[in-house]
XYZ file of C-alpha atoms in Angstrom:
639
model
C 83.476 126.376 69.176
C 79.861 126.805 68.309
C 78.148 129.785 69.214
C 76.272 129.372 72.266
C 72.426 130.464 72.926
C 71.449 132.683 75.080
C 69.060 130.033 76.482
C 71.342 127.014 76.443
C 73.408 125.984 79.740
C 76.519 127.636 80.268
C 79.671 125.862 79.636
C 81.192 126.903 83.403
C 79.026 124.140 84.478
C 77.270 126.490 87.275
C 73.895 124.748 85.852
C 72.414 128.602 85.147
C 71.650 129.863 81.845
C 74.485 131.006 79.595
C 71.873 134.343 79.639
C 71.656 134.552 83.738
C 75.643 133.566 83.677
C 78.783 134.109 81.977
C 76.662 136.257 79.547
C 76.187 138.976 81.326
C 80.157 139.195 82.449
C 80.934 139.109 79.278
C 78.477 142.012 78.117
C 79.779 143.627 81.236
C 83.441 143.373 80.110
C 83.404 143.732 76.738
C 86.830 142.751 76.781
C 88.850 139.511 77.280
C 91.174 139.385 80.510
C 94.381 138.977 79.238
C 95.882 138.009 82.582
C 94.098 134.937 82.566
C 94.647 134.262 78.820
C 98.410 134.596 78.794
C 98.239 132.148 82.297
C 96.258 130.217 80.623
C 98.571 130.018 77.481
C 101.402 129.684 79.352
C 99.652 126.541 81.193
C 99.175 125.108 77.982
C 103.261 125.603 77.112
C 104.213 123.833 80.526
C 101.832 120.847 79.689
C 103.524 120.165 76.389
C 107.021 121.065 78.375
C 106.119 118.529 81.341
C 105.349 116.042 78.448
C 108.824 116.033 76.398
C 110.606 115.966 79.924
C 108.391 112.616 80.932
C 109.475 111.355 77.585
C 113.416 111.510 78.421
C 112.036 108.810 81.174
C 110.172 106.629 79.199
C 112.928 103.655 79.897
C 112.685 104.493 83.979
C 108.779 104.548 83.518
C 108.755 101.421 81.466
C 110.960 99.730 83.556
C 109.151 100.478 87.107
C 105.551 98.896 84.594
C 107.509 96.127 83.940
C 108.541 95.839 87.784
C 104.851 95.910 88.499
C 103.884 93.041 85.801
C 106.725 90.625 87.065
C 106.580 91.235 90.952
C 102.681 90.125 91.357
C 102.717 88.093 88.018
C 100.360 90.124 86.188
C 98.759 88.536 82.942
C 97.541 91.550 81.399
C 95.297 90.865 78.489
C 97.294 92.350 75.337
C 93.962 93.976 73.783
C 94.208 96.560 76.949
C 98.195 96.347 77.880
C 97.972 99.791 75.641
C 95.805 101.903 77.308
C 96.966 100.058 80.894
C 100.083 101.517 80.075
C 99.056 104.866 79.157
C 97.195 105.453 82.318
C 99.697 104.269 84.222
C 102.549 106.751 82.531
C 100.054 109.474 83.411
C 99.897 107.919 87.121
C 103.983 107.654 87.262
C 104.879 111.232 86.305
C 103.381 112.357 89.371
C 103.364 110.151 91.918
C 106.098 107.790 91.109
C 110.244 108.789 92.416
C 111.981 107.888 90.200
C 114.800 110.787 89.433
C 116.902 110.573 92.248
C 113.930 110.321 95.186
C 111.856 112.920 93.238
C 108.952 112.445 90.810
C 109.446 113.338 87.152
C 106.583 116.694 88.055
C 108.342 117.603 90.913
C 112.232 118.097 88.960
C 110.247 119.817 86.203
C 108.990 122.167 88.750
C 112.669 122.436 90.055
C 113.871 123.196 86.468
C 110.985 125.525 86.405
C 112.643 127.385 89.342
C 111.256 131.350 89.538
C 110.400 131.378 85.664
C 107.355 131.115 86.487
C 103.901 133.882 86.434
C 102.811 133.932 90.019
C 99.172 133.312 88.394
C 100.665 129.946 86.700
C 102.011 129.066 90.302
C 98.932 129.643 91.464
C 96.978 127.517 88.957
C 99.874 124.830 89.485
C 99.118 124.503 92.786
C 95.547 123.390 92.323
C 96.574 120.781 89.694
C 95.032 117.265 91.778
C 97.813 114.824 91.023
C 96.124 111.991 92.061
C 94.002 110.012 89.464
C 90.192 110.315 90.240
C 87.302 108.310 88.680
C 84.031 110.513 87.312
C 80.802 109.666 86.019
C 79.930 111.694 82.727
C 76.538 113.335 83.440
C 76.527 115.972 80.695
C 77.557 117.497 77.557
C 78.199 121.348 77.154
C 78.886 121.123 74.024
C 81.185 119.932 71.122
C 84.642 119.998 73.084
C 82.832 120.175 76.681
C 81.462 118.034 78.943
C 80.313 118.100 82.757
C 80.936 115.223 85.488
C 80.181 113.991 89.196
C 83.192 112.731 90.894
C 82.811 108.712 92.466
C 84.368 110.081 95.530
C 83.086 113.447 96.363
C 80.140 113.889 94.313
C 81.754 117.016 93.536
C 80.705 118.515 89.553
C 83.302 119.831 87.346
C 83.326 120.693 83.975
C 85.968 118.938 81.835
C 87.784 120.061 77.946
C 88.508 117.153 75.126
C 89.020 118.933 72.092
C 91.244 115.736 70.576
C 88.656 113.150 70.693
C 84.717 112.046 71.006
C 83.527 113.126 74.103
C 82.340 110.776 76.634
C 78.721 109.169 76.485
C 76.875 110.121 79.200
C 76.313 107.661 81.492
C 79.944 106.236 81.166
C 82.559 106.496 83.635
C 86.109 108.547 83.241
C 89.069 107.695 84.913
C 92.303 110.443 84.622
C 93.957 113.091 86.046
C 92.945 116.701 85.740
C 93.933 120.061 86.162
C 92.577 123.556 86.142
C 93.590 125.825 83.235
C 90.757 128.533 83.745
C 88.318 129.400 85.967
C 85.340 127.480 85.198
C 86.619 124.181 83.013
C 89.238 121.716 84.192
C 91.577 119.861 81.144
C 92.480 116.275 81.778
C 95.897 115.789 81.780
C 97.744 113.657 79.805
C 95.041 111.509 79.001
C 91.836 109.538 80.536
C 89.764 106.807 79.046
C 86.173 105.827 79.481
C 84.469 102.770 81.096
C 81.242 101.669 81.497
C 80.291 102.507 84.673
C 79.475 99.573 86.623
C 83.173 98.725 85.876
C 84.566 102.032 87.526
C 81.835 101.775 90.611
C 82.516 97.886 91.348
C 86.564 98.525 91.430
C 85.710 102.400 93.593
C 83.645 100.455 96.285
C 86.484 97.964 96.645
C 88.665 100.695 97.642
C 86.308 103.021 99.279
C 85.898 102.359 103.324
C 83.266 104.380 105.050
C 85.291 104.215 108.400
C 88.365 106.103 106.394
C 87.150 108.626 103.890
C 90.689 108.979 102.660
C 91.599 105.909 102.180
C 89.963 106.257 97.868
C 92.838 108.996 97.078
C 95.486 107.095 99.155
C 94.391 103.946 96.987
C 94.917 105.783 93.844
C 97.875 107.807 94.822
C 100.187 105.126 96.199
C 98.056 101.517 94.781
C 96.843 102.676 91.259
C 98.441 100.110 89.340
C 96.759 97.660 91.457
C 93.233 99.735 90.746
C 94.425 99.602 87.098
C 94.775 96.038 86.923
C 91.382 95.375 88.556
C 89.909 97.458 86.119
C 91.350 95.869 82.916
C 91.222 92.314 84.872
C 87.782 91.512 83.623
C 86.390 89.573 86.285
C 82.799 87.656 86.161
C 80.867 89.607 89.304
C 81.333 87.312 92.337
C 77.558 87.177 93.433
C 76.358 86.826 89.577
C 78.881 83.596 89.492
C 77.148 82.162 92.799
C 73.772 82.414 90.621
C 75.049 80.810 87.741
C 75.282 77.501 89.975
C 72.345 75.334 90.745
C 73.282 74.554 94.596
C 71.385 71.178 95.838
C 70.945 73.202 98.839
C 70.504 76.116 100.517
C 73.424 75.155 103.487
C 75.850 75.309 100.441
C 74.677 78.289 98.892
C 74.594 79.764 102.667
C 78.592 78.833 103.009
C 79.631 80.517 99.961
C 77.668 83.570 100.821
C 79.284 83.977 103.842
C 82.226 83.786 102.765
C 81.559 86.329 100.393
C 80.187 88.280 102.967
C 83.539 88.070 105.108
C 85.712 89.139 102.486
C 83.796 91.375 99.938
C 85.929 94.361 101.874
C 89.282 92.868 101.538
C 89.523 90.127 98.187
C 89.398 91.013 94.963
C 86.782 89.373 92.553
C 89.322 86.959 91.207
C 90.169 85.544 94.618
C 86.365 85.106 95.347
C 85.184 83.457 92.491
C 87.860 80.994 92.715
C 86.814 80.456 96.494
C 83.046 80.327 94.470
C 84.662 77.524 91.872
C 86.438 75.655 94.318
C 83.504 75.631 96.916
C 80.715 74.287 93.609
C 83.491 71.724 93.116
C 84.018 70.291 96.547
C 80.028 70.209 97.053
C 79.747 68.498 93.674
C 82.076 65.902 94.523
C 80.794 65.426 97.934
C 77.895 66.729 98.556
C 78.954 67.729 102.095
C 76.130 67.591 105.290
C 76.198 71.415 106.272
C 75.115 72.036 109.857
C 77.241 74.900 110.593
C 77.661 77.250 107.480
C 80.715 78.987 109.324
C 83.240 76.318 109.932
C 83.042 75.277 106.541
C 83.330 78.942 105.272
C 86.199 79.148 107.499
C 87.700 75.979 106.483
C 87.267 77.117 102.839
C 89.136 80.510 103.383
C 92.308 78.725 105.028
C 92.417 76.161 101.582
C 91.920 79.783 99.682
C 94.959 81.208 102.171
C 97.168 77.894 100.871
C 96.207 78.053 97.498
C 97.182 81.739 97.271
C 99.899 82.221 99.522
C 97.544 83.972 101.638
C 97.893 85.503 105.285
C 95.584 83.366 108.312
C 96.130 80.607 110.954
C 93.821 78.195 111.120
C 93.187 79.748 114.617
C 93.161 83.648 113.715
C 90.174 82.019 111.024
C 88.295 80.279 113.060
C 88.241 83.441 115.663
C 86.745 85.072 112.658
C 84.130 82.826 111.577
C 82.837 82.255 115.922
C 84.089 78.787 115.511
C 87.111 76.169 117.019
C 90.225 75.706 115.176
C 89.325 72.195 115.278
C 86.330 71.983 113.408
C 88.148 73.912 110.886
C 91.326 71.992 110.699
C 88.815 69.116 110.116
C 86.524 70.367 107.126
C 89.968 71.690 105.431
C 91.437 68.329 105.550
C 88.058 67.280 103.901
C 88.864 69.936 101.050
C 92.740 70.130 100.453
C 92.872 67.544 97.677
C 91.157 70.270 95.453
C 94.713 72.396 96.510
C 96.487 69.156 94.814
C 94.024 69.120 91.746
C 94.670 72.778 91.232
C 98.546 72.753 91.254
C 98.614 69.339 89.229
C 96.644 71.532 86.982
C 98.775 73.928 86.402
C 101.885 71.364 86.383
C 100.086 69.554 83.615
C 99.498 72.663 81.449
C 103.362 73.303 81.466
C 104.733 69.920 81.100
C 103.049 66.792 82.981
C 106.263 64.891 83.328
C 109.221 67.778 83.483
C 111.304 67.926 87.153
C 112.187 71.170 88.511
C 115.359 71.474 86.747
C 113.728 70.842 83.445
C 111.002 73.299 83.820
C 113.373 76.744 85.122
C 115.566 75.291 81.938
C 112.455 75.549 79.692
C 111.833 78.568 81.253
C 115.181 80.335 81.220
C 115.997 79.234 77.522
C 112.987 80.826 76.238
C 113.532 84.124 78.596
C 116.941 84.406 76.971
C 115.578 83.732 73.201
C 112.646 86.207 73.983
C 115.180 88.903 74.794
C 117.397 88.302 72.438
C 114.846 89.347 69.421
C 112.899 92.750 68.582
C 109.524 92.998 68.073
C 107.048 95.310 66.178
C 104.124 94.196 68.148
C 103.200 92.063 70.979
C 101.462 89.962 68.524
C 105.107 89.495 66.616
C 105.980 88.446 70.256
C 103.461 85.978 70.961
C 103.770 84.379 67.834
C 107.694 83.532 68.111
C 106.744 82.340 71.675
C 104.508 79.872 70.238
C 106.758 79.028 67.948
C 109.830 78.257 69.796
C 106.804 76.264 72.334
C 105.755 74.424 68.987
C 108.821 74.342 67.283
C 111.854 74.520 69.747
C 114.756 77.004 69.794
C 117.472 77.223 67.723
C 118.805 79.832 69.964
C 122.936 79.440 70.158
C 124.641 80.525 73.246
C 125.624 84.039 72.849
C 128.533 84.475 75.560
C 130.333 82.399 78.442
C 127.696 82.320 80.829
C 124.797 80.939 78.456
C 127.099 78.523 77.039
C 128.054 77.348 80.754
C 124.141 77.474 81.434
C 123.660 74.890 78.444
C 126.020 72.618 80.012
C 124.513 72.706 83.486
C 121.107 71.686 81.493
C 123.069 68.894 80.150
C 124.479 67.784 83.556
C 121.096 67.862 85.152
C 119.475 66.068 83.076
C 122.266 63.337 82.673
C 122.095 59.737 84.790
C 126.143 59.459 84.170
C 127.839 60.337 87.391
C 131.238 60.596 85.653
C 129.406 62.423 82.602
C 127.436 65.099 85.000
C 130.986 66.420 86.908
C 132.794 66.647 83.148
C 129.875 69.079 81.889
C 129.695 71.227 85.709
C 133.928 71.431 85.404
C 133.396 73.062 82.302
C 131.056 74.843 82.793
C 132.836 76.300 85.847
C 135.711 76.948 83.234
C 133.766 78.890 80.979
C 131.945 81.061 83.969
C 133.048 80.616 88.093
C 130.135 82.170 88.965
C 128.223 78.938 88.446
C 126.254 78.050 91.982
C 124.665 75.007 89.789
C 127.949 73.492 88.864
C 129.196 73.552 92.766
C 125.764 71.791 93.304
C 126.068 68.908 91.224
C 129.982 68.389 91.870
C 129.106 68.035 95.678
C 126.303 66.074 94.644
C 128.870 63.377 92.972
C 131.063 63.337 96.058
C 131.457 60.720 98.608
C 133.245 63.117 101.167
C 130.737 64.691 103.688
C 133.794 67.596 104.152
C 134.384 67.969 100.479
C 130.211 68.214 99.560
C 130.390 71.290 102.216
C 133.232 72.786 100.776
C 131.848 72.824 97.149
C 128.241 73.798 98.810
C 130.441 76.731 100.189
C 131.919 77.717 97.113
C 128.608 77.721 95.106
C 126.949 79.412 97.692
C 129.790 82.193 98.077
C 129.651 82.396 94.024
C 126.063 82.701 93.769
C 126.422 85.952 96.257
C 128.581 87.362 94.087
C 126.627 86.957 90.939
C 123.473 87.703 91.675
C 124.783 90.827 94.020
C 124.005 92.839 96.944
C 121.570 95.233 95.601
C 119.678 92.039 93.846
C 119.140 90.271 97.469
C 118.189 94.010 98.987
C 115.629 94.306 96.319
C 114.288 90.454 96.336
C 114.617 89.772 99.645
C 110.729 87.722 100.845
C 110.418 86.628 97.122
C 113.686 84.538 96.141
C 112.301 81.307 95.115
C 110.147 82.907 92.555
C 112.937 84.055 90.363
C 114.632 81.712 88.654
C 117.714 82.704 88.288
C 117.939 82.425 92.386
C 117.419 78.942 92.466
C 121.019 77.512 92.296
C 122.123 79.509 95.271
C 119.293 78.629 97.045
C 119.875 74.536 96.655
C 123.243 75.516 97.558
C 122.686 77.179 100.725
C 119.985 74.691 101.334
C 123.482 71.488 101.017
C 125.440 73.632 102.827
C 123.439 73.739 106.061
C 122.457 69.999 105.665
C 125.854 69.751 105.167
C 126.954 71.819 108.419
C 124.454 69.941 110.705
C 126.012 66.129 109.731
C 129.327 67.949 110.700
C 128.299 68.915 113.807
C 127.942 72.743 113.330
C 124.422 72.691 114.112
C 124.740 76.283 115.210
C 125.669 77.201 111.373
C 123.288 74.827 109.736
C 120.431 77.266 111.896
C 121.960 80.288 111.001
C 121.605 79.223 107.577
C 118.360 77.873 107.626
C 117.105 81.055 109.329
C 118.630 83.103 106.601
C 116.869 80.668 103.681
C 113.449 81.545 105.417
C 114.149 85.343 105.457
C 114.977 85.028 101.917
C 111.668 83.093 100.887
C 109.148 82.977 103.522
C 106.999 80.949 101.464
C 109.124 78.170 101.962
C 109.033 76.306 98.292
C 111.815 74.041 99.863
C 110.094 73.168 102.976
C 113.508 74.882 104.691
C 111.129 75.210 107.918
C 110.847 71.102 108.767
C 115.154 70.900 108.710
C 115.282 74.127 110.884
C 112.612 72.421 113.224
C 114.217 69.331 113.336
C 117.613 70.519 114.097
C 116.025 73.370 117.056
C 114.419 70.370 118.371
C 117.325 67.989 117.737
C 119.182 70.593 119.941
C 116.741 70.649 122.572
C 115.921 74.332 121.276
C 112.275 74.154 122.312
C 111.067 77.342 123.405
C 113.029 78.487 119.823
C 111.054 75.430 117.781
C 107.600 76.650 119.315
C 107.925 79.835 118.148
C 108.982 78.529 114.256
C 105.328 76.076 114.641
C 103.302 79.407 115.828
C 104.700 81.246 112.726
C 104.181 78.806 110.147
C 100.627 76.945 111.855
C 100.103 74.750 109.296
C 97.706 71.266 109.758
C 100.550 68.963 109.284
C 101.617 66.034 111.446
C 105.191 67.525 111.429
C 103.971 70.519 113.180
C 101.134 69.587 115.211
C 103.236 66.745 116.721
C 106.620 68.823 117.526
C 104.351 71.220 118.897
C 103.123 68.867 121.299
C 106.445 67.370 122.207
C 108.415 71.095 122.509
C 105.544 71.721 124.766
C 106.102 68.912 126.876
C 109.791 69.118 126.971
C 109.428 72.887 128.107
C 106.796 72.377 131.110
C 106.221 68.856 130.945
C 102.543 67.352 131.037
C 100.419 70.315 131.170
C 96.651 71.036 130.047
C 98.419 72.681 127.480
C 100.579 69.329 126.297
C 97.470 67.120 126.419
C 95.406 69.723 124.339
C 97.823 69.637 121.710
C 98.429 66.062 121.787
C 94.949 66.115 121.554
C 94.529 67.690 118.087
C 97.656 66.100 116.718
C 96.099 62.457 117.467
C 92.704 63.915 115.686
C 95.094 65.807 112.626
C 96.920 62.476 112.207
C 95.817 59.157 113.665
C 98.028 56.617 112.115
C 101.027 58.658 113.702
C 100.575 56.781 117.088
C 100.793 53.323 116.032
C 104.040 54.026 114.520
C 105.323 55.672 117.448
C 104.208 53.253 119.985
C 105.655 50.509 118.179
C 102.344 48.812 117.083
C 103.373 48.889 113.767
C 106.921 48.102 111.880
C 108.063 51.407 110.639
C 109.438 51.070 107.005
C 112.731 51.357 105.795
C 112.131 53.328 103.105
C 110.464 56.972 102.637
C 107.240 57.058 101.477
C 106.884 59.067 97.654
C 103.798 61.219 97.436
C 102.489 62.504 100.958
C 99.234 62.940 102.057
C 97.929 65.522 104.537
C 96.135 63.421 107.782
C 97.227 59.508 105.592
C 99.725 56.901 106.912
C 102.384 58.505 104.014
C 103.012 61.381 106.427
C 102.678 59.648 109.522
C 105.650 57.525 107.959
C 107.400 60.794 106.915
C 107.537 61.939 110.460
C 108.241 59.142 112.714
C 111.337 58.359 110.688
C 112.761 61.511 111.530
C 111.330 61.901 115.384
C 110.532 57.750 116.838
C 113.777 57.428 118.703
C 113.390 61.084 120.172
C 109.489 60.490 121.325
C 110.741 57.092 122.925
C 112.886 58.728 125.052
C 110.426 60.092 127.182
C 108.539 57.162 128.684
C 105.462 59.329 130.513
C 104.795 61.393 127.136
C 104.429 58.249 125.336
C 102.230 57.014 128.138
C 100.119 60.191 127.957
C 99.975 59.525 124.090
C 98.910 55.571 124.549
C 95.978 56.666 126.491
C 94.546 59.406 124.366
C 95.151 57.006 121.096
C 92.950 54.514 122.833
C 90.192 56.888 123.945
C-alpha cells in the first residue's frame, strides 16, 4: 500500500485527516496490536475455510439455481448467467438450507465448534449476511474505497485488493463483513452497476410503510432482485414516451395504470401492459371518457395474459369503477390475449398439436442431457442444430425407447396401428400413463376405457412419485413429463361420471384443480357441470366465485345456481342481467328462437354465437326445466 500523507483522508473512512486521525494513534502506539492482527489473520483463514466447504456443495447450490431458472421460467441472457450465478452462490451460502435444514455458514460454524478466538466470534457476529446494494462515493486509495448504503445511507469503507476498484458514481451490490476496525472486506465477491440500474430495482423493493421489508427482499427474494437486475428492461415511463399517443385520454389510461402498479409489477409486466395498450389504441382508436375502466379493463387482460391474481370485481373496486364497465372494455381487448399466444404458438411450430410439441420438447430435453458441454455457447449451438438439423439421438434405455413409440402412436390415424405401438410400449416400460391413454382411447367399452384410465392413472403415481407431486403440487401442467397422468385422470373422471359415480368423477376433478390451478385443461367447466348436474349449487357457486372469469359458461351457471338456491331474487336478476350483456346470442338459443346445432362449434369466441353454442349444448334441457327462470330471462332479452 502506498504511503499515505499526512494531509490526505484517512483510509478508516471517518472523513478527518489521516494527520487529525489514525495518525496520531499510531504515533501514540508505536506498536501494532497484535490481538487484532492475529483476529484479523485468523478471519482471513476462516474465509478461505468457509470457501472450500461451499465448494463440497457446489452440485446442491447449482441445483437449487437451476430450481430457480425452471420454476418461474427464467431466460437469463447467457452474457450475464456468469456473474448471476456468482452472486447468487454468494447469496446461497448464507441464507439458503440446504444441509439438512441448515445453511452451508451455519454447519461451518458448527464444525467450527469452540475453536474459535473469542475476538473472531466476536467479529463473526457482526458479519451482515444479507446482500446490500452501495453507491461508490470515494476512493481511499489503491486497494480502498468508501460507500453510502441504498438503504441506510450508512458510509463504510470497503477492501478490493484483487481487482479495479469501483468508479465512483457506480453502484455495488455484495455481501460484506468486518475484518478490522475501520474497513469492511466484501465477501466472496460483489460486482458493479451503473447506478440507475441498482436504484430502479432498490425502489421496487423498498416500501416506506415497512422499512424492513429491503433486507427481507434480499434475504429471502434475492434471486428474484438478481434477475431484475440482469433482466434489462426498457424503463416503463421512457417506453410510454417513445409512443406518439393520438390523444391525451390514451396516454392518461396507460399512466394510470402505471401509476396503480409501479409498487407491485415489475418493468417487464408494465411495458407489456404499455405494448399491448399502443396496440389496442392503434387498432381501434378507442373513445376514452373514463381513463379508469379502461385501465382496469387493461389490468384484468394483463391478469389473463400472465396468469395473474384479480377478479374482474376486486379490479374494478380498485380502479372506483363497476365490474360491468370493465367486463365490457376487456371483451373489447381480449383478441390481443389470442394474438399474443398465437404468437408464441407460431414461433414454436404453427401447425404442431399438443402431443407433437411436449414430443419436440421432451426429445430435445433428453438429447440436451445426454451431451457435455464446454460452454453454453457449445450448448446453444447443438440446440440449433438438432432445431435445424433434427436428432439423431437413439433411445438409450426401456423407457425412452417406450417414449418413441408413444410418439409414434400419437401421431398415427391407424386405430389398429396406435394400440400395437402403446402394447409395446407398455412391454418395454408399465409405467407408461400415455399408453393406458390411447388403449382406452381405442375402446368401445365405457367400463373397459375406465379401467385402462385407472391403470394409467395408478402408473403415472407411481412413476412420477410422492415426493415429485409434494414438490409440484399448483404447477403440474407446466412440466411435461406430468402430462400423461394428467389426461389420464382427466378420462378417468369423465369416465366415472357416464358410469354414474358422479361422486368420484368430483373427487377427481377437485384433485386435478389442486394439482394445476391454472386449469390448462379447462378441468373447472366438467366439475361445474357435474356440481350443477347434481343439483350441487351452493358447491358450483363457490367454484364460479373462485375462478370469475367473463365467460358465458360462468356468468350463466352463476345465474341459474343462484336461482335454484333462492329462486328469483334481486340477486338472480342482477346476474342474469350481466350474463345477457356478457353474452347475448345465449338467449335465443335457450329460448328456442333459434335451432341449436348438432355439432360443436371449433374455435370459440369470448361474448360470439361459438360460445353461446358451446354452452347451451351442455345446459338447454336443464334451463328449460324451470319455466319462470326462462320467463325472467325472455323479458330481460327483450328489454
Amino acid at each position: 500500500m502506498a504511503k499515505i500523507g499526512r494531509n490526505e483522508p484517512c483510509p478508516c473512512g471517518s472523513g478527518k485527516k489521516y494527520k487529525h486521525c489514525c495518525l496520531q494513534v499510531e504515533s501514540e502506539n508505536k506498536v501494532v496490536d497484535i490481538t487484532t492482527k492475529r483476529a484479523k489473520q485468523e478471519l482471513e483463514q476462516l474465509n478461505e475455510e468457509l470457501e472450500e466447504l461451499a465448494l463440497q456443495y457446489s452440485d446442491e447450490i447449482f441445483s437449487l439455481y437451476k430450481d430457480y431458472v425452471r420454476e418461474n421460467n427464467w431466460d437469463i441472457d447467457s452474457d450475464y448467467e456468469a456473474e448471476y450465478y456468482v452472486l447468487f452462490v454468494g447469496w446461497a451460502i448464507f441464507n439458503a438450507p440446504i444441509i439438512e435444514g441448515e445453511t452451508v455458514f451455519q454447519t461451518f460454524l458448527d464444525e467450527q465448534g469452540d475453536s474459535l478466538r473469542p475476538e473472531t466470534k466476536e467479529r463473526i457476529a457482526e458479519w451482515v449476511t444479507v446482500p446490500g446494494m452501495y453507491e461508490v462515493i470515494d476512493h481511499i486509495d489503491d486497494d480502498h474505497f468508501k460507500v453510502a448504503s441504498l438503504e441506510t445511507g450508512e458510509r463504510d469503507v470497503f477492501c478490493d485488493k484483487e481487482d479495479e476498484l469501483p468508479e465512483i458514481g457506480n453502484g455495488v451490490l455484495g455481501i460484506f463483513v468486518p475484518f478490522d476496525n475501520n474497513v469492511n472486506h466484501f465477501l466472496f465477491t460483489h460486482d458493479e452497476f451503473p447506478l440507475d440500474w441498482l436504484q430502479s430495482v432498490y425502489e421496487q423493493y423498498r416500501s416506506d410503510l415497512d422499512p424492513g421489508r429491503f433486507s427481507k427482499t434480499m434475504k429471502n427474494e434475492y434471486p428474484f432482485v438478481l434477475y431484475d437486475l440482469f433482466n434489462d428492461e426498457e424503463d416503463p415511463r421512457e417506453l410510454i414516451d417513445t409512443y406518439d399517443w393520438v390523444s391525451k385520454k390514451h396516454r392518461a389510461v396507460i399512466e394510470l395504470l402505471y401509476e396503480m402498479n409501479r409498487p407491485i409489477w415489475d418493468d417487464e409486466d408494465l411495458n407489456l401492459a404499455i405494448e399491448v395498450w399502443q396496440e389496442f389504441c392503434e387498432d381501434e382508436n378507442p373513445v376514452v371518457k373514463k381513463e379508469a375502466v379502461f385501465a382496469g379493463a387493461l389490468e384484468y387482460l394483463l391478469n389473463m395474459m400472465n396468469e395473474g391474481e384479480g377478479t374482474q370485481k376486486e379490479i374494478a373496486e380498485k380502479y372506483g369503477v363497476s365490474p360491468n364497465s370493465v367486463s365490457q372494455r376487456y371483451r373489447e381487448m381480449d383478441y390481443l390475449m389470442y394474438d399474443f399466444f398465437d404468437d408464441i404458438i407460431d414461433g414454436f411450430s404453427p401447425v404442431a398439436p399438443h402431443e407433437l410439441a411436449e414430443q419436440m420438447f421432451n426429445e430435445l430435453k433428453q438429447a440436451v442431457e445426454s451431451q457435455e458441454f464446454s460452454s453454453e455457447e457449445e450448448m446453444e449451438q447443438f440446440i440449433s442444430d438438432l432445431i435445424t438439423f433434427g436428432s439423431s439421438t437413439q433411445p438409450s434405455n426401456d423407457k425412452e425407447h417406450a417414449e418413441e413409440l408413444l410418439n409414434k402412436a400419437f401421431n398415427s390415424g391407424e386405430a389398429e396401428e396406435r394400440v400395437r405401438l402403446a402394447n409395446e410400449a407398455l412391454a418395454l416400460y408399465p409405467n407408461s400413463p400415455g399408453a393406458y391413454v390411447i388403449l382406452a382411447e381405442e375402446s368401445f367399452s365405457l367400463r373397459e376405457q375406465n379401467d385402462l384410465y385407472f391403470e394409467g392413472m395408478i402408473n403415472g403415481e407411481a412413476e412420477l412419485g410422492y415426493a415429485f407431486f409434494e414438490n409440484n403440487r399448483g404447477q403440474f401442467w407446466g412440466l411435461t413429463e406430468t402430462r400423461p397422468y394428467m389426461r389420464a385422470k382427466q378420462g378417468y373422471a369423465e369416465t366415472c361420471e357416464l358410469i354414474g359415480d358422479s361422486k368420484l368423477a368430483i373427487d377427481q376433478y377437485r384433485e386435478m384443480l389442486e394439482l394445476n390451478p391454472i386449469d390448462n385443461q379447462g378441468i373447472r367447466y366438467l366439475l361445474l357441470e357435474t356440481l350443477i348436474d347434481n343439483e350441487k349449487y351452493g358447491v358450483a357457486k363457490e367454484l364460479i366465485d373462485e375462478y370469475d372469469e367473463p365467460t358465458a359458461n360462468m356468468s350463466y351457471n352463476r345465474a341459474y345456481a343462484e336461482y335454484m338456491l333462492n329462486g328469483w331474487t334481486k340477486q338472480a336478476k342482477k346476474y342474469l342481467q350481466e350474463a345477457i350483456n356478457f353474452n347475448s346470442h345465449v338467449p335465443d338459443y335457450l329460448l328456442g328462437k333459434r335451432k341449436i346445432p348438432e355439432a360443436s362449434p371449433g374455435l370459440i369466441g369470448l361474448g360470439e354465437e361459438t360460445e353461446a353454442i358451446e354452452y347451451v349444448q351442455s345446459y338447454v334441457e336443464l334451463w328449460q326445466m324451470e319455466r319462470e327462470l326462462m320467463q325472467k330471462l325472455e323479458g330481460l332479452a327483450a328489454e
